[in-house]
């Protein structure tokens, strides 16, 4: 058991959630189990779905405090790269408590996957391109990615590589059988909240027409950072975000939570010249502030 759990990445104690148990458990799992499940999912673009409850509480307070001072009540908000959506739900709760009635469109590159049974006791979670996001072997989640040469020293790399090869061989047969189950990778309470709606969206792709010029405020947390994207990609994403705002007076929030749980983010506002200006910072501010200010 201990050896197999090494394949699944870090987890937070108790039964380890996999994509199937996340689908079937309703809301019968702990916050720790949920956080461990999302942290174990790495997308093919190298980003992780890591998120957690109460991760952005202090950021929410900062933003709401600044909006109070400015007399702003954004009614159309977008939250980009939301993973489980739990921080969007907590933001909606904080805004409601502050008397700000709003609708939040919560988006993510990968919001749903497909669960496919390849053999008795062996399933895979696939992204929309049919790539494996998680192997499930006898209820244990096993990652698809290798953690460098040390993986092979520990032996785990051989198992991950073997499962990747096995899935590659069996998936064409499963495709022919066509027995897939959709998994919405969203917290059930967030999914059912009327203030939130959800959509898949790639912040690096050309903006869909229906998202342009629509939002009074956009937040992007734990996505636009130098660890995930190069400067050209970050500039493209910021240009897309600006194009989705309604114009002068609207807000952009960019944040990164460091490994110690401390948030470093910046609240920007679009000025009359449609250039971003800094309104407030949390921690040391956003690491891509210079990119946003020169957009
Ligand atoms: C680390 S999580 C951040 C979750 C949440 N915002 C938070 O701060 O806890 C990053 C999320 O961004 C999503 N993502 C990755 N690339 C993306 C892209 N190009 N466009 C939109 N979302 C993306 C991932 O699927 C993942 O759910």
Short mmCIF file of C-alpha atoms and ligand atoms in Angstrom, two decimals:
data_model
loop_
_atom_site.label_atom_id
_atom_site.label_comp_id
_atom_site.label_asym_id
_atom_site.label_seq_id
_atom_site.Cartn_x
_atom_site.Cartn_y
_atom_site.Cartn_z
CA UNK A 1 0.00 0.00 0.00
CA UNK A 2 2.70 2.49 1.05
CA UNK A 3 4.67 1.70 -2.08
CA UNK A 4 1.64 2.17 -4.35
CA UNK A 5 0.71 5.48 -2.69
CA UNK A 6 4.06 6.90 -3.77
CA UNK A 7 2.77 6.77 -7.36
CA UNK A 8 -0.16 9.02 -6.63
CA UNK A 9 1.85 11.99 -5.39
CA UNK A 10 1.20 13.74 -2.09
CA UNK A 11 -2.06 13.15 -0.31
CA UNK A 12 -3.54 14.46 2.87
CA UNK A 13 -4.38 11.41 4.98
CA UNK A 14 -7.42 9.11 5.06
CA UNK A 15 -8.71 7.33 1.96
CA UNK A 16 -7.04 8.68 -1.17
CA UNK A 17 -9.59 10.09 -3.61
CA UNK A 18 -9.32 9.15 -7.25
CA UNK A 19 -11.31 10.49 -10.19
CA UNK A 20 -13.93 7.73 -9.84
CA UNK A 21 -14.45 8.18 -6.11
CA UNK A 22 -14.58 11.98 -6.66
CA UNK A 23 -17.38 11.33 -9.18
CA UNK A 24 -19.35 8.95 -7.00
CA UNK A 25 -18.76 10.33 -3.48
CA UNK A 26 -21.09 13.34 -3.77
CA UNK A 27 -19.72 15.65 -1.07
CA UNK A 28 -18.72 12.83 1.27
CA UNK A 29 -15.02 13.67 1.46
CA UNK A 30 -12.94 15.94 3.63
CA UNK A 31 -11.35 19.21 2.54
CA UNK A 32 -7.96 17.53 2.93
CA UNK A 33 -8.95 14.64 0.67
CA UNK A 34 -10.34 17.04 -1.91
CA UNK A 35 -7.21 19.23 -1.84
CA UNK A 36 -4.98 16.15 -2.20
CA UNK A 37 -7.05 14.93 -5.16
CA UNK A 38 -6.78 18.22 -7.07
CA UNK A 39 -3.08 18.62 -6.23
CA UNK A 40 -2.45 15.19 -7.77
CA UNK A 41 -3.84 16.22 -11.17
CA UNK A 42 -1.26 17.65 -13.55
CA UNK A 43 -2.42 18.83 -16.95
CA UNK A 44 -0.53 18.19 -20.16
CA UNK A 45 0.56 21.87 -20.32
CA UNK A 46 2.54 21.34 -17.10
CA UNK A 47 0.13 23.15 -14.75
CA UNK A 48 -1.40 21.51 -11.69
CA UNK A 49 -5.00 21.69 -10.48
CA UNK A 50 -3.77 22.44 -6.94
CA UNK A 51 -6.21 24.48 -4.87
CA UNK A 52 -7.63 24.47 -1.36
CA UNK A 53 -10.35 25.81 0.87
CA UNK A 54 -9.63 29.24 2.42
CA UNK A 55 -6.52 29.68 0.29
CA UNK A 56 -7.52 33.19 -0.81
CA UNK A 57 -9.41 34.48 2.27
CA UNK A 58 -6.97 37.36 2.94
CA UNK A 59 -6.91 38.30 -0.75
CA UNK A 60 -10.74 38.43 -0.74
CA UNK A 61 -10.66 40.75 2.28
CA UNK A 62 -8.10 43.05 0.68
CA UNK A 63 -10.05 43.32 -2.58
CA UNK A 64 -13.40 43.89 -0.86
CA UNK A 65 -11.84 46.54 1.41
CA UNK A 66 -10.43 48.41 -1.61
CA UNK A 67 -13.73 48.18 -3.51
CA UNK A 68 -15.50 49.60 -0.43
CA UNK A 69 -13.08 52.56 -0.35
CA UNK A 70 -13.66 53.16 -4.07
CA UNK A 71 -17.43 52.63 -3.84
CA UNK A 72 -17.15 49.86 -6.48
CA UNK A 73 -19.59 46.97 -6.70
CA UNK A 74 -18.55 44.82 -9.65
CA UNK A 75 -21.56 42.85 -10.85
CA UNK A 76 -19.95 40.70 -13.54
CA UNK A 77 -16.84 38.87 -12.38
CA UNK A 78 -14.64 36.26 -14.01
CA UNK A 79 -12.39 33.90 -12.06
CA UNK A 80 -9.81 32.30 -14.36
CA UNK A 81 -8.15 28.91 -13.79
CA UNK A 82 -10.37 27.99 -10.85
CA UNK A 83 -9.64 24.27 -10.56
CA UNK A 84 -12.32 22.87 -8.17
CA UNK A 85 -14.03 26.27 -7.99
CA UNK A 86 -13.94 26.26 -4.19
CA UNK A 87 -12.14 29.61 -4.04
CA UNK A 88 -14.75 31.08 -6.46
CA UNK A 89 -17.50 29.92 -4.09
CA UNK A 90 -15.70 31.39 -1.09
CA UNK A 91 -15.23 34.66 -2.98
CA UNK A 92 -18.97 34.75 -3.81
CA UNK A 93 -19.72 34.19 -0.10
CA UNK A 94 -17.35 36.98 0.98
CA UNK A 95 -18.86 39.36 -1.61
CA UNK A 96 -22.40 38.52 -0.52
CA UNK A 97 -21.46 39.19 3.13
CA UNK A 98 -20.05 42.56 2.00
CA UNK A 99 -23.32 43.43 0.25
CA UNK A 100 -21.94 42.99 -3.26
CA UNK A 101 -24.38 41.03 -5.42
CA UNK A 102 -22.47 39.51 -8.28
CA UNK A 103 -22.34 36.73 -10.82
CA UNK A 104 -19.04 34.91 -11.20
CA UNK A 105 -18.07 33.05 -14.36
CA UNK A 106 -15.51 30.48 -13.18
CA UNK A 107 -13.34 29.06 -15.96
CA UNK A 108 -10.62 26.49 -16.37
CA UNK A 109 -8.72 24.88 -19.21
CA UNK A 110 -9.75 21.47 -17.90
CA UNK A 111 -13.04 21.35 -16.05
CA UNK A 112 -14.24 17.94 -17.10
CA UNK A 113 -12.67 14.63 -17.92
CA UNK A 114 -13.76 11.18 -19.06
CA UNK A 115 -13.44 8.04 -17.03
CA UNK A 116 -12.72 4.94 -19.10
CA UNK A 117 -12.41 1.33 -17.87
CA UNK A 118 -9.55 -0.38 -19.65
CA UNK A 119 -9.33 -3.66 -17.69
CA UNK A 120 -11.01 -5.09 -14.58
CA UNK A 121 -9.61 -2.94 -11.74
CA UNK A 122 -7.95 -0.46 -14.10
CA UNK A 123 -9.47 2.84 -15.25
CA UNK A 124 -8.07 6.09 -16.60
CA UNK A 125 -9.19 9.70 -16.40
CA UNK A 126 -8.74 11.41 -19.77
CA UNK A 127 -8.66 15.08 -20.73
CA UNK A 128 -10.65 16.38 -23.71
CA UNK A 129 -7.81 15.43 -26.06
CA UNK A 130 -7.97 11.84 -24.85
CA UNK A 131 -4.70 12.11 -22.87
CA UNK A 132 -4.39 10.33 -19.53
CA UNK A 133 -4.64 12.63 -16.48
CA UNK A 134 -4.77 9.85 -13.91
CA UNK A 135 -4.47 6.05 -13.83
CA UNK A 136 -6.71 4.31 -11.28
CA UNK A 137 -5.38 0.91 -10.25
CA UNK A 138 -7.54 -0.93 -7.79
CA UNK A 139 -8.85 2.36 -6.33
CA UNK A 140 -5.41 3.96 -6.06
CA UNK A 141 -4.70 7.06 -8.17
CA UNK A 142 -1.44 6.86 -10.07
CA UNK A 143 0.04 9.85 -11.86
CA UNK A 144 0.94 9.86 -15.56
CA UNK A 145 3.98 12.12 -15.29
CA UNK A 146 7.51 11.29 -14.28
CA UNK A 147 9.27 13.23 -11.56
CA UNK A 148 12.69 13.07 -13.21
CA UNK A 149 15.42 10.42 -12.89
CA UNK A 150 14.85 9.96 -9.13
CA UNK A 151 11.53 8.32 -10.04
CA UNK A 152 13.44 5.45 -11.62
CA UNK A 153 15.82 5.18 -8.65
CA UNK A 154 12.79 4.63 -6.43
CA UNK A 155 11.22 2.24 -8.96
CA UNK A 156 8.06 4.31 -9.33
CA UNK A 157 9.13 5.60 -12.74
CA UNK A 158 8.99 2.08 -14.20
CA UNK A 159 5.41 1.60 -13.00
CA UNK A 160 4.30 5.02 -14.30
CA UNK A 161 5.97 4.37 -17.67
CA UNK A 162 4.46 0.86 -17.88
CA UNK A 163 0.95 2.17 -17.14
CA UNK A 164 1.35 4.94 -19.70
CA UNK A 165 2.33 2.30 -22.29
CA UNK A 166 -0.53 -0.01 -21.27
CA UNK A 167 -3.07 2.81 -21.52
CA UNK A 168 -1.66 3.75 -24.94
CA UNK A 169 -2.22 0.18 -26.15
CA UNK A 170 -5.68 -0.32 -24.62
CA UNK A 171 -7.27 3.08 -25.30
CA UNK A 172 -7.95 2.49 -29.02
CA UNK A 173 -9.94 -0.65 -28.05
CA UNK A 174 -11.84 1.28 -25.35
CA UNK A 175 -12.58 4.04 -27.88
CA UNK A 176 -14.16 1.42 -30.11
CA UNK A 177 -16.35 0.19 -27.22
CA UNK A 178 -17.29 3.82 -26.44
CA UNK A 179 -18.03 3.33 -22.71
CA UNK A 180 -17.05 6.64 -21.13
CA UNK A 181 -18.30 8.44 -18.05
CA UNK A 182 -18.05 12.23 -17.77
CA UNK A 183 -16.44 13.60 -14.61
CA UNK A 184 -16.99 17.25 -13.71
CA UNK A 185 -13.84 18.27 -11.87
CA UNK A 186 -15.67 20.82 -9.72
CA UNK A 187 -16.52 20.91 -6.02
CA UNK A 188 -20.22 19.88 -5.72
CA UNK A 189 -21.18 22.91 -3.58
CA UNK A 190 -19.56 25.29 -6.05
CA UNK A 191 -21.25 23.47 -8.96
CA UNK A 192 -24.71 23.91 -7.41
CA UNK A 193 -24.37 27.58 -6.37
CA UNK A 194 -26.63 29.92 -8.38
CA UNK A 195 -24.11 32.80 -8.20
CA UNK A 196 -21.56 30.78 -10.13
CA UNK A 197 -21.44 29.47 -13.65
CA UNK A 198 -18.66 27.37 -15.13
CA UNK A 199 -17.00 27.16 -18.53
CA UNK A 200 -13.91 25.66 -20.09
CA UNK A 201 -11.57 28.30 -21.45
CA UNK A 202 -7.93 28.62 -22.49
CA UNK A 203 -6.59 31.99 -21.40
CA UNK A 204 -3.78 31.72 -23.96
CA UNK A 205 -6.12 31.16 -26.94
CA UNK A 206 -7.75 33.99 -28.92
CA UNK A 207 -10.64 35.42 -26.89
CA UNK A 208 -14.07 33.99 -27.71
CA UNK A 209 -16.39 36.85 -28.82
CA UNK A 210 -18.83 36.26 -25.96
CA UNK A 211 -16.13 36.96 -23.35
CA UNK A 212 -14.87 40.26 -24.76
CA UNK A 213 -15.70 43.54 -22.97
CA UNK A 214 -17.94 41.77 -20.49
CA UNK A 215 -16.46 41.81 -16.96
CA UNK A 216 -16.09 44.48 -14.27
CA UNK A 217 -13.44 42.43 -12.50
CA UNK A 218 -11.28 39.41 -13.35
CA UNK A 219 -9.16 37.37 -10.97
CA UNK A 220 -6.44 34.97 -11.96
CA UNK A 221 -4.81 33.18 -9.04
CA UNK A 222 -2.01 30.65 -9.10
CA UNK A 223 -1.86 30.44 -12.87
CA UNK A 224 -0.02 33.39 -14.44
CA UNK A 225 3.44 32.93 -13.02
CA UNK A 226 6.95 32.45 -14.36
CA UNK A 227 7.02 28.81 -13.23
CA UNK A 228 4.20 27.89 -15.61
CA UNK A 229 4.54 30.22 -18.60
CA UNK A 230 7.19 32.16 -20.49
CA UNK A 231 7.03 35.94 -20.89
CA UNK A 232 5.36 35.86 -24.32
CA UNK A 233 2.61 33.58 -22.99
CA UNK A 234 2.12 35.77 -19.91
CA UNK A 235 1.82 38.87 -22.13
CA UNK A 236 -0.72 37.13 -24.35
CA UNK A 237 -2.77 36.08 -21.32
CA UNK A 238 -2.74 39.61 -19.84
CA UNK A 239 -3.79 41.10 -23.20
CA UNK A 240 -6.68 38.61 -23.35
CA UNK A 241 -7.74 39.47 -19.80
CA UNK A 242 -7.70 43.23 -20.53
CA UNK A 243 -9.83 42.62 -23.62
CA UNK A 244 -12.41 40.80 -21.48
CA UNK A 245 -12.86 43.78 -19.13
CA UNK A 246 -15.56 46.38 -19.79
CA UNK A 247 -13.00 49.22 -19.90
CA UNK A 248 -11.81 52.08 -17.67
CA UNK A 249 -12.59 51.53 -13.99
CA UNK A 250 -12.63 47.73 -14.18
CA UNK A 251 -10.28 45.54 -12.14
CA UNK A 252 -7.74 42.76 -12.59
CA UNK A 253 -6.43 40.71 -9.65
CA UNK A 254 -3.32 38.58 -10.13
CA UNK A 255 -2.12 36.42 -7.26
CA UNK A 256 0.26 33.59 -6.43
CA UNK A 257 0.16 31.56 -3.22
CA UNK A 258 3.66 30.50 -2.21
CA UNK A 259 4.40 27.04 -0.78
CA UNK A 260 4.16 28.49 2.75
CA UNK A 261 0.55 29.56 2.04
CA UNK A 262 1.35 33.30 1.85
CA UNK A 263 -0.43 35.19 -0.94
CA UNK A 264 1.45 37.64 -3.14
CA UNK A 265 -0.90 39.52 -5.40
CA UNK A 266 -1.84 42.86 -6.91
CA UNK A 267 -5.19 44.54 -7.46
CA UNK A 268 -4.99 46.55 -10.69
CA UNK A 269 -7.52 48.98 -12.16
CA UNK A 270 -7.82 50.09 -15.77
CA UNK A 271 -7.29 53.85 -16.07
CA UNK A 272 -8.79 56.19 -18.68
CA UNK A 273 -5.93 55.44 -21.09
CA UNK A 274 -6.85 51.71 -20.78
CA UNK A 275 -3.57 51.01 -19.02
CA UNK A 276 -3.45 49.11 -15.74
CA UNK A 277 -2.57 50.95 -12.51
CA UNK A 278 -1.79 49.42 -9.11
CA UNK A 279 -4.53 49.89 -6.51
CA UNK A 280 -3.23 47.63 -3.73
CA UNK A 281 -0.92 44.73 -3.02
CA UNK A 282 -0.95 41.71 -0.76
CA UNK A 283 2.42 40.30 0.34
CA UNK A 284 5.05 41.40 -2.16
CA UNK A 285 2.55 41.91 -4.96
CA UNK A 286 2.19 39.93 -8.17
CA UNK A 287 5.42 38.63 -9.70
CA UNK A 288 4.10 39.64 -13.15
CA UNK A 289 3.24 43.24 -12.14
CA UNK A 290 5.72 44.65 -14.68
CA UNK A 291 4.04 42.67 -17.48
CA UNK A 292 0.57 43.86 -16.47
CA UNK A 293 1.67 47.49 -16.12
CA UNK A 294 3.29 47.51 -19.56
CA UNK A 295 0.32 45.82 -21.28
C1 LIG B 1 -2.91 25.92 -9.54
S1 LIG B 1 -4.56 25.90 -10.09
C2 LIG B 1 -5.21 27.39 -9.35
C3 LIG B 1 -6.59 27.20 -8.76
C4 LIG B 1 -7.20 28.41 -8.03
N1 LIG B 1 -7.28 29.57 -8.90
C5 LIG B 1 -6.40 28.74 -6.80
O1 LIG B 1 -5.75 29.79 -6.76
O2 LIG B 1 -6.43 27.95 -5.85
C6 LIG B 1 -4.33 26.42 -11.80
C7 LIG B 1 -5.54 26.10 -12.67
O3 LIG B 1 -5.36 26.73 -13.92
C8 LIG B 1 -5.86 25.85 -14.93
N2 LIG B 1 -5.19 26.20 -16.21
C9 LIG B 1 -4.01 25.74 -16.68
N3 LIG B 1 -3.73 26.28 -17.88
C10 LIG B 1 -4.77 27.10 -18.17
C11 LIG B 1 -5.08 27.93 -19.30
N4 LIG B 1 -4.22 28.02 -20.34
N5 LIG B 1 -6.24 28.63 -19.29
C12 LIG B 1 -7.10 28.53 -18.24
N6 LIG B 1 -6.86 27.75 -17.15
C13 LIG B 1 -5.71 27.05 -17.12
C14 LIG B 1 -5.54 24.47 -14.42
O4 LIG B 1 -6.39 23.50 -14.98
C15 LIG B 1 -5.73 24.63 -12.92
O5 LIG B 1 -7.01 24.22 -12.52
#
